[in-house]
mmCIF file of C-alpha atoms in Angstrom:
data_model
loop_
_atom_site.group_PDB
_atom_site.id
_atom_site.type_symbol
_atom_site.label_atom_id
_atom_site.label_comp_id
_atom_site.label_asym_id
_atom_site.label_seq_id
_atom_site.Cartn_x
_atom_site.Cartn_y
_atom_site.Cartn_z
ATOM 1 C CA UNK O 1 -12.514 116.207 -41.633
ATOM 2 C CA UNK O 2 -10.455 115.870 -44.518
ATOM 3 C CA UNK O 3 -6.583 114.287 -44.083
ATOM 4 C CA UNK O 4 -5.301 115.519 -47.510
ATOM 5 C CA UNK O 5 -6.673 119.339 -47.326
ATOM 6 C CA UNK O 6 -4.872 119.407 -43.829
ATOM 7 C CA UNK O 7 -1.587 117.665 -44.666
ATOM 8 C CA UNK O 8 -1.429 120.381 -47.589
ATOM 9 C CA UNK O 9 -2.333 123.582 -44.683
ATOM 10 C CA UNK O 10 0.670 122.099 -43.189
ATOM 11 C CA UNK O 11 2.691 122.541 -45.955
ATOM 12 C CA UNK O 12 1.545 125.654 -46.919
ATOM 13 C CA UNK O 13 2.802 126.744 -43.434
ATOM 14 C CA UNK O 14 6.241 125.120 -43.502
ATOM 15 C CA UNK O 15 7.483 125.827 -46.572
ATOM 16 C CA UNK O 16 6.423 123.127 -48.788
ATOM 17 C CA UNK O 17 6.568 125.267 -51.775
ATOM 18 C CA UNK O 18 10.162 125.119 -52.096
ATOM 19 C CA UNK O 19 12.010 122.927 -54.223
ATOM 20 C CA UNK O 20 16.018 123.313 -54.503
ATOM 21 C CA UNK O 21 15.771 126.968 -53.443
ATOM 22 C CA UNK O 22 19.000 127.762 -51.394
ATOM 23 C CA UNK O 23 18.990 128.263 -47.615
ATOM 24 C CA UNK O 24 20.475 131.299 -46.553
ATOM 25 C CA UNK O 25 21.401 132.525 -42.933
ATOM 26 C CA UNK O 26 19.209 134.542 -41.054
ATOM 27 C CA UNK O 27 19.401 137.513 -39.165
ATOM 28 C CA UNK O 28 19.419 137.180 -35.050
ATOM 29 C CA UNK O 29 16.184 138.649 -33.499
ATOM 30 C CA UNK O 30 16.150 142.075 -32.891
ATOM 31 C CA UNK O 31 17.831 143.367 -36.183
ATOM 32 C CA UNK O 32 16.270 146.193 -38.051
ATOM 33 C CA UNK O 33 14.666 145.433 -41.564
ATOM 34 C CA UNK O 34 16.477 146.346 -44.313
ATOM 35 C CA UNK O 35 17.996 145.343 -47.768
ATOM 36 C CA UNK O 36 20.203 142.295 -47.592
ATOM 37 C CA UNK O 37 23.866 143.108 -48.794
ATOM 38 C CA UNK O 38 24.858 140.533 -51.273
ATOM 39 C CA UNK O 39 28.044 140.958 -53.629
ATOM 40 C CA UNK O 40 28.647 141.078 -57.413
ATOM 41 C CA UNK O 41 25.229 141.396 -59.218
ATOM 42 C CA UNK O 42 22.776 140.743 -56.079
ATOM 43 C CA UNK O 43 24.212 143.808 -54.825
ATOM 44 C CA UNK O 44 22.052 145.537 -57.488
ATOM 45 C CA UNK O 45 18.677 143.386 -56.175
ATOM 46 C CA UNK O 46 16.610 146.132 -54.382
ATOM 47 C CA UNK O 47 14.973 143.258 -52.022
ATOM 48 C CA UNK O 48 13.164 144.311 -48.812
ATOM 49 C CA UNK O 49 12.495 141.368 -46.331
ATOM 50 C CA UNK O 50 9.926 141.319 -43.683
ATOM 51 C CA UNK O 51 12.422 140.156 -40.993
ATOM 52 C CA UNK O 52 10.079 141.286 -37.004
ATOM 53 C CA UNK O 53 11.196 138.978 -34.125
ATOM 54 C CA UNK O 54 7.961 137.811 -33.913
ATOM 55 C CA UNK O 55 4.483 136.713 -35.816
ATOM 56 C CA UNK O 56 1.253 135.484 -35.428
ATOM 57 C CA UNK O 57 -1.189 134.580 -38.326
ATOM 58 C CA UNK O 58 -5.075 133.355 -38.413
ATOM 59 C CA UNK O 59 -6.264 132.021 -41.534
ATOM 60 C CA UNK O 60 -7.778 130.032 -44.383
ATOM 61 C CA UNK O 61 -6.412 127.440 -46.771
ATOM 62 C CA UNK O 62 -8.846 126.715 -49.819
ATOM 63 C CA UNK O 63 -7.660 124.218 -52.483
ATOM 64 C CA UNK O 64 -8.743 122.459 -55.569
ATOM 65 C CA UNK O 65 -7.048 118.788 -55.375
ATOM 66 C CA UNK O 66 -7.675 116.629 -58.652
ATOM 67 C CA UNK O 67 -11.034 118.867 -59.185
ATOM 68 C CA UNK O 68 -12.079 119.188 -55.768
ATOM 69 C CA UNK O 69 -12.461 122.284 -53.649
ATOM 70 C CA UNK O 70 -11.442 121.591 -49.848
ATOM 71 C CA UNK O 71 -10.561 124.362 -46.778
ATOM 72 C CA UNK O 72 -9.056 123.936 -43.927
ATOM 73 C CA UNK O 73 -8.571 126.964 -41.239
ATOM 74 C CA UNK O 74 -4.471 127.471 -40.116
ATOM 75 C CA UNK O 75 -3.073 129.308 -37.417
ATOM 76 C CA UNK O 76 0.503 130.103 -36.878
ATOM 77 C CA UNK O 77 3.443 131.056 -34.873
ATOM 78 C CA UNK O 78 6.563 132.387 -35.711
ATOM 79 C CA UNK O 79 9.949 133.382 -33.319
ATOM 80 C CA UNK O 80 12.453 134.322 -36.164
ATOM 81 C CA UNK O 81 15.295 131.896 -36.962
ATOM 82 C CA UNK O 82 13.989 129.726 -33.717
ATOM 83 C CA UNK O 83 10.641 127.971 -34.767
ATOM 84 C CA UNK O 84 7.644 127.942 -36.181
ATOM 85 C CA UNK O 85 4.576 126.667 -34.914
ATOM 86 C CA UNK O 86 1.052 125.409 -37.038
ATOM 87 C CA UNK O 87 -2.303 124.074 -36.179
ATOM 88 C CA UNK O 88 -4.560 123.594 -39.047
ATOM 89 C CA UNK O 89 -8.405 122.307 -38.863
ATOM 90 C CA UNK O 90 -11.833 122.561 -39.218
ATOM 91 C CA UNK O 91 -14.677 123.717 -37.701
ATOM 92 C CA UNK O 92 -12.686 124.301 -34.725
ATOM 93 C CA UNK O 93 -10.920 121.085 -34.536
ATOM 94 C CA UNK O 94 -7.764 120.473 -34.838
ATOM 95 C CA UNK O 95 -6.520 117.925 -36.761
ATOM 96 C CA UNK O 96 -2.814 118.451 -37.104
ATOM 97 C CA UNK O 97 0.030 120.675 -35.399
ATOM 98 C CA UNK O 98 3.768 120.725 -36.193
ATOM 99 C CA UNK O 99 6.435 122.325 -34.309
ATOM 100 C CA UNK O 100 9.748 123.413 -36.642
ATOM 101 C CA UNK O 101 13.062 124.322 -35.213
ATOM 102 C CA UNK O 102 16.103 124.843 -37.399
ATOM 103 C CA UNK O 103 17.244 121.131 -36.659
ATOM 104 C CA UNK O 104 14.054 118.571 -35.809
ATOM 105 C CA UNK O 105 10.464 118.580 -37.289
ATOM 106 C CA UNK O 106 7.494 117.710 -34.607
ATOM 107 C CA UNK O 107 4.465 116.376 -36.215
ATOM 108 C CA UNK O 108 0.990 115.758 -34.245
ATOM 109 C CA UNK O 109 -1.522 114.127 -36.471
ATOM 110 C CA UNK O 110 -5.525 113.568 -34.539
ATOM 111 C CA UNK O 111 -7.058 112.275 -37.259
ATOM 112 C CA UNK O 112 -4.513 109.318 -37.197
ATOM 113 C CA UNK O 113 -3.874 109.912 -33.620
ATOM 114 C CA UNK O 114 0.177 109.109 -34.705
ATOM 115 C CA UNK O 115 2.813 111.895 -33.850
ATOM 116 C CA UNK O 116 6.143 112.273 -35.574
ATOM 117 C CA UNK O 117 9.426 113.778 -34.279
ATOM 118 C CA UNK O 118 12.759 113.644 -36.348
ATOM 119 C CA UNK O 119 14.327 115.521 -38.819
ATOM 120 C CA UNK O 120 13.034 117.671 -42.184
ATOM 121 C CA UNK O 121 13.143 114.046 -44.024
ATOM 122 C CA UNK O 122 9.763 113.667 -43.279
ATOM 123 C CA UNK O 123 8.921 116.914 -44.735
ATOM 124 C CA UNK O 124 10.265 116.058 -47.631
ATOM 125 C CA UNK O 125 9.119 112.179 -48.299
ATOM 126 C CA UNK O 126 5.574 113.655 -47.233
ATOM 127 C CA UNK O 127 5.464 116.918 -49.354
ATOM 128 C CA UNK O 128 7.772 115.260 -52.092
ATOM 129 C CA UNK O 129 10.241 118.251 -52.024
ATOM 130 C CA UNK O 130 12.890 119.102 -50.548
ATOM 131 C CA UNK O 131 12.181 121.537 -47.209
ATOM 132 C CA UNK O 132 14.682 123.092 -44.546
ATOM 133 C CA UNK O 133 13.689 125.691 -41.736
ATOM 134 C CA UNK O 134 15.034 128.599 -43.746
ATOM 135 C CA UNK O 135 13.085 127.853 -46.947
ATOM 136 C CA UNK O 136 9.767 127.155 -44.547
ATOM 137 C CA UNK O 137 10.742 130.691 -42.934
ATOM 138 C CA UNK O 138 11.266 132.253 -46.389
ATOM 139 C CA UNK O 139 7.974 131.105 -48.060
ATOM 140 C CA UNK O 140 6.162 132.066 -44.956
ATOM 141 C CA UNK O 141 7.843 135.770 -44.583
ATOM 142 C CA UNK O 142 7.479 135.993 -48.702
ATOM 143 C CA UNK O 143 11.192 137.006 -48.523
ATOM 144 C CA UNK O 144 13.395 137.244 -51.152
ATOM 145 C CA UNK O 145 15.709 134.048 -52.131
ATOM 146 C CA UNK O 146 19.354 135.063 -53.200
ATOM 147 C CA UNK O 147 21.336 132.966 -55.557
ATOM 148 C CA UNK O 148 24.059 131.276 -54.220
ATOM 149 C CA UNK O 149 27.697 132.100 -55.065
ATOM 150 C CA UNK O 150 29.037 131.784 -58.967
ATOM 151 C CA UNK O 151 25.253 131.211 -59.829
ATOM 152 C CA UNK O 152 24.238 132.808 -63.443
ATOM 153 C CA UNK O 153 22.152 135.792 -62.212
ATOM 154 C CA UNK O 154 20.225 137.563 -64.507
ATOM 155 C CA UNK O 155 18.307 140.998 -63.627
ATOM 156 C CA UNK O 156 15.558 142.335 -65.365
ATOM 157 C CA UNK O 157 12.560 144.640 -65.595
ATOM 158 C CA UNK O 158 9.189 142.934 -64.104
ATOM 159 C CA UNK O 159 5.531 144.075 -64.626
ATOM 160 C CA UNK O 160 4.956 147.067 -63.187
ATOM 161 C CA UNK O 161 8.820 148.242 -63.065
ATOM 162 C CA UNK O 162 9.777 145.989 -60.523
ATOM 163 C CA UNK O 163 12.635 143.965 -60.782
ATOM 164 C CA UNK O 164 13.163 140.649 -62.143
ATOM 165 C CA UNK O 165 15.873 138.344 -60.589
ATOM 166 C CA UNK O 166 16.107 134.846 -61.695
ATOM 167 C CA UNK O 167 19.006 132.496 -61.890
ATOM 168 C CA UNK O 168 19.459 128.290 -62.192
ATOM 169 C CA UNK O 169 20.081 126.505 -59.168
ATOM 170 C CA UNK O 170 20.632 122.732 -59.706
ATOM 171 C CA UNK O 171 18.381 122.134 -62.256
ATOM 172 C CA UNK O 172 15.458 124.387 -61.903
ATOM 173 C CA UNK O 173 14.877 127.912 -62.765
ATOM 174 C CA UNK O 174 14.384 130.405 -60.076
ATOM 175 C CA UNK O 175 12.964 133.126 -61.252
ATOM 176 C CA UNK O 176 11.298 136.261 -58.545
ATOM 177 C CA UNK O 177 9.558 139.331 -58.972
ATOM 178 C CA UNK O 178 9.860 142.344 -56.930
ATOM 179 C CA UNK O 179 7.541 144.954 -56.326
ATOM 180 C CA UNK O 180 8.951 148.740 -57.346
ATOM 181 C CA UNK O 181 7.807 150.749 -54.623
ATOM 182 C CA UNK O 182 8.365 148.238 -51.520
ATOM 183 C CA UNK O 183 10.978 145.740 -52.927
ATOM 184 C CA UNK O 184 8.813 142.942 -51.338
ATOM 185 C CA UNK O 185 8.676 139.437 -53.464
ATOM 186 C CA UNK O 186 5.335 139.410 -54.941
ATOM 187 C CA UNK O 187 5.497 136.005 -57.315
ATOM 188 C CA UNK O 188 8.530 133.249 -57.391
ATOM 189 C CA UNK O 189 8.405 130.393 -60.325
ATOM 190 C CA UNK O 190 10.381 127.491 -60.355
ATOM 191 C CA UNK O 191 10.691 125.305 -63.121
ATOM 192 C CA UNK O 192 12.331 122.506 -63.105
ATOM 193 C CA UNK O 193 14.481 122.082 -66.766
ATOM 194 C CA UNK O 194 13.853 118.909 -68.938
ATOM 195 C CA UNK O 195 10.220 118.602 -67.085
ATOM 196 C CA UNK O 196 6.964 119.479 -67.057
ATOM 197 C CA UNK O 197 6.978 120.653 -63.503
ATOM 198 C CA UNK O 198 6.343 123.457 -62.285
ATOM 199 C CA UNK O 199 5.050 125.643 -58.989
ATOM 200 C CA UNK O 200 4.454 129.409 -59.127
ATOM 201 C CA UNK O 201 3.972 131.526 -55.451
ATOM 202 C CA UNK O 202 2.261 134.968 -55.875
ATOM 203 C CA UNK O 203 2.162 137.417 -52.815
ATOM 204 C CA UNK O 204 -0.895 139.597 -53.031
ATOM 205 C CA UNK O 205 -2.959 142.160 -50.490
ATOM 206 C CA UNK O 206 -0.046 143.647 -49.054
ATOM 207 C CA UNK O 207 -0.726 145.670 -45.718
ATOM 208 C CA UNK O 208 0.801 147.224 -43.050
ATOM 209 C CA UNK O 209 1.221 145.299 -39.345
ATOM 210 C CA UNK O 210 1.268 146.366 -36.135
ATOM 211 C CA UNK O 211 5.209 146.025 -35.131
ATOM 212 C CA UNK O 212 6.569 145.693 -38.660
ATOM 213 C CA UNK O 213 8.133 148.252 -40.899
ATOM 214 C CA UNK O 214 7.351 146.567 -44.275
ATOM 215 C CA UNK O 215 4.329 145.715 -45.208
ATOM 216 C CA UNK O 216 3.144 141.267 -45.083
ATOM 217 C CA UNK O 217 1.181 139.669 -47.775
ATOM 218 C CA UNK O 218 -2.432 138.782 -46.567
ATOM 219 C CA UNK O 219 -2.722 136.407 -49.612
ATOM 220 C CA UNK O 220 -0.776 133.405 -51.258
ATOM 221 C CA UNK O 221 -1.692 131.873 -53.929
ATOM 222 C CA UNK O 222 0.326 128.561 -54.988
ATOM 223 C CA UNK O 223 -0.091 126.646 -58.293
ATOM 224 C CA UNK O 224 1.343 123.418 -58.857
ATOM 225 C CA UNK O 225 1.637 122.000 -62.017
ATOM 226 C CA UNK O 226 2.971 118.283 -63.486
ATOM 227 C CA UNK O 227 2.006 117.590 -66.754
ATOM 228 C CA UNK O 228 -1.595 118.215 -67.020
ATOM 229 C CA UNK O 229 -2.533 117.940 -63.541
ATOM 230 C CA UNK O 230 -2.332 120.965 -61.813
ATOM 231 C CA UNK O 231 -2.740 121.649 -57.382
ATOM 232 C CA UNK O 232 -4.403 125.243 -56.550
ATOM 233 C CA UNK O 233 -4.268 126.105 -53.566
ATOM 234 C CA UNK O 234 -4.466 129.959 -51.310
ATOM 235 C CA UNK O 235 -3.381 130.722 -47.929
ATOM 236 C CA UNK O 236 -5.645 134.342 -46.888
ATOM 237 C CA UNK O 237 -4.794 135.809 -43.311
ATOM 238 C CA UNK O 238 -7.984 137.556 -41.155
ATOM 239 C CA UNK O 239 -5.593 138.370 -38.940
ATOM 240 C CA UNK O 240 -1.547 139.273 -38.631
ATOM 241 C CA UNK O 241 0.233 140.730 -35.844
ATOM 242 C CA UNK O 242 4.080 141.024 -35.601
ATOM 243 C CA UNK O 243 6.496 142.379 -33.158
ATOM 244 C CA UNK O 244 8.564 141.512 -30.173
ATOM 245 C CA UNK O 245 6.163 139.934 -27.764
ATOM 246 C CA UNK O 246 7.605 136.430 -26.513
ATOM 247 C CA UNK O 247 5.366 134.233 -27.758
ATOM 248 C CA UNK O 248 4.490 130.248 -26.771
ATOM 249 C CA UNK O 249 4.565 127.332 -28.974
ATOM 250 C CA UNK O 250 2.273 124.477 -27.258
ATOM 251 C CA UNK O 251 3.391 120.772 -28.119
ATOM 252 C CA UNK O 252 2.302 117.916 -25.905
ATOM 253 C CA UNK O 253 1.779 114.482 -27.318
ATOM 254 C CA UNK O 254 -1.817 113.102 -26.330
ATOM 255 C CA UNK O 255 -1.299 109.672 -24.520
ATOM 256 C CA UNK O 256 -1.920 106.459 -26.420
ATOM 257 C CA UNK O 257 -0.693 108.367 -30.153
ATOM 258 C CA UNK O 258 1.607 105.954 -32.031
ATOM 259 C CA UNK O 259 4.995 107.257 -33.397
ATOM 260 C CA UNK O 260 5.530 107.172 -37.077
ATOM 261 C CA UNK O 261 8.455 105.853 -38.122
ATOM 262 C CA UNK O 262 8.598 108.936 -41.157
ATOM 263 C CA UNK O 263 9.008 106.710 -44.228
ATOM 264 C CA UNK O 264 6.198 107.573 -47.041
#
């Protein structure tokens, strides 16, 4: 079983695609999906978020680290703005499960048979970008991002007549595409200025779900570039269900597993 494939399902389930994107507050369970009202020019941003209590996911992570093509299967849990739960493997073994909640970050790791549980430092030192529960809820909802106050926003025509929102946030570009007919975020680029860094996020195979009114991207692509070296890697759901069944979010720590301390 490979460690590195598995670390990077993880990621790809909590968010680690995010790198000085703003956190935003979320809406309590319950509320009805709709355009976010946001003032001055993000009033104008036509942006339809996928926003159901609850959601369960079953699926496969393929990617191509320093020219070699790994997979890893990844199941997840969502309760909105409460946690979100992932177990990622292979061959039907787990190898690592996380538990996020807005404030601590629960990491079980079998290969290593070491656990973590702290804060979303660890996230960070591991994934090497900065990660919070909002921007792991985001990325894994494909909702929009809004700019924070007195940020330059600029608004624009995408490919195929969507919109095109972008704005600089602390020294990176934020740039997001919406699609015209559903107002659902179908690629976000950030580019970091003065660099060659970059990660693009593009939200494909969008479908309808049982207990949803928008429809959830089956397929995310994420390409991760520094300098010359670049990280592929996809994220393709079999199978999505939302709604408002409670769900449960297993975490016990296996006897004998030896706590990491969370420094890289």
């Amino acid at each position: 079983m490979n460690k590195s494939v598995l670390l990077l399902a993880l990621g790809l389930g909590a968010g680690a695609c995010h790198r000085a994107v703003p956190t935003t507050k979320g809406k309590a369970p319950g509320a009805s999906t709709s355009a976010t009202v946001r003032p001055s020019k993000e009033a104008a941003v036509k942006a339809v978020d996928f926003d159901s209590p609850y959601l369960t996911a079953k699926g496969k992570v393929q990617a191509t680290i320093k020219g070699d093509e790994k997979s890893a299967t990844i199941n997840i849990r969502m309760r909105r703005d409460s946690a979100i739960w992932v177990s990622a493997g292979l061959l039907g073994f787990e190898g690592v499960r996380a538990l996020l909640t807005p404030d601590s970050v629960r990491v079980i790791n079998r290969l290593d048979k070491t656990y973590f549980a702290g804060g979303y430092d660890y996230l960070t030192k591991l994934l090497n970008v900065p990660v919070s529960f909002a921007q792991a809820q985001a990325l894994l909802l494909g909702n929009y991002q809004p700019a924070p106050a007195g940020a330059a926003l600029t608004l624009g025509t995408g490919p195929g007549g969507g919109q095109r929102v972008a704005y600089p946030l602390n020294g990176v570009l934020v740039e997001q595409i919406l699609q015209a007919a559903s107002g659902r975020v179908e690629k976000l680029t950030l580019t970091e200025t003065g660099t060659d860094r970059s990660l693009a996020a593009d939200y494909a195979d969008f479908q309808a779900v049982d207990g949803a009114k928008v429809p959830f991207a089956h397929s995310l692509l994420v390409d991760a570039k520094q300098g010359p070296t670049s990280t592929k890697a996809s994220l393709k759901y079999s199978k999505v269900s939302a709604g408002r069944a409670e769900l449960s979010f297993p975490f016990d720590i296996p006897k004998g597993f030896q706590r990491m301390s969370g420094k890289k």
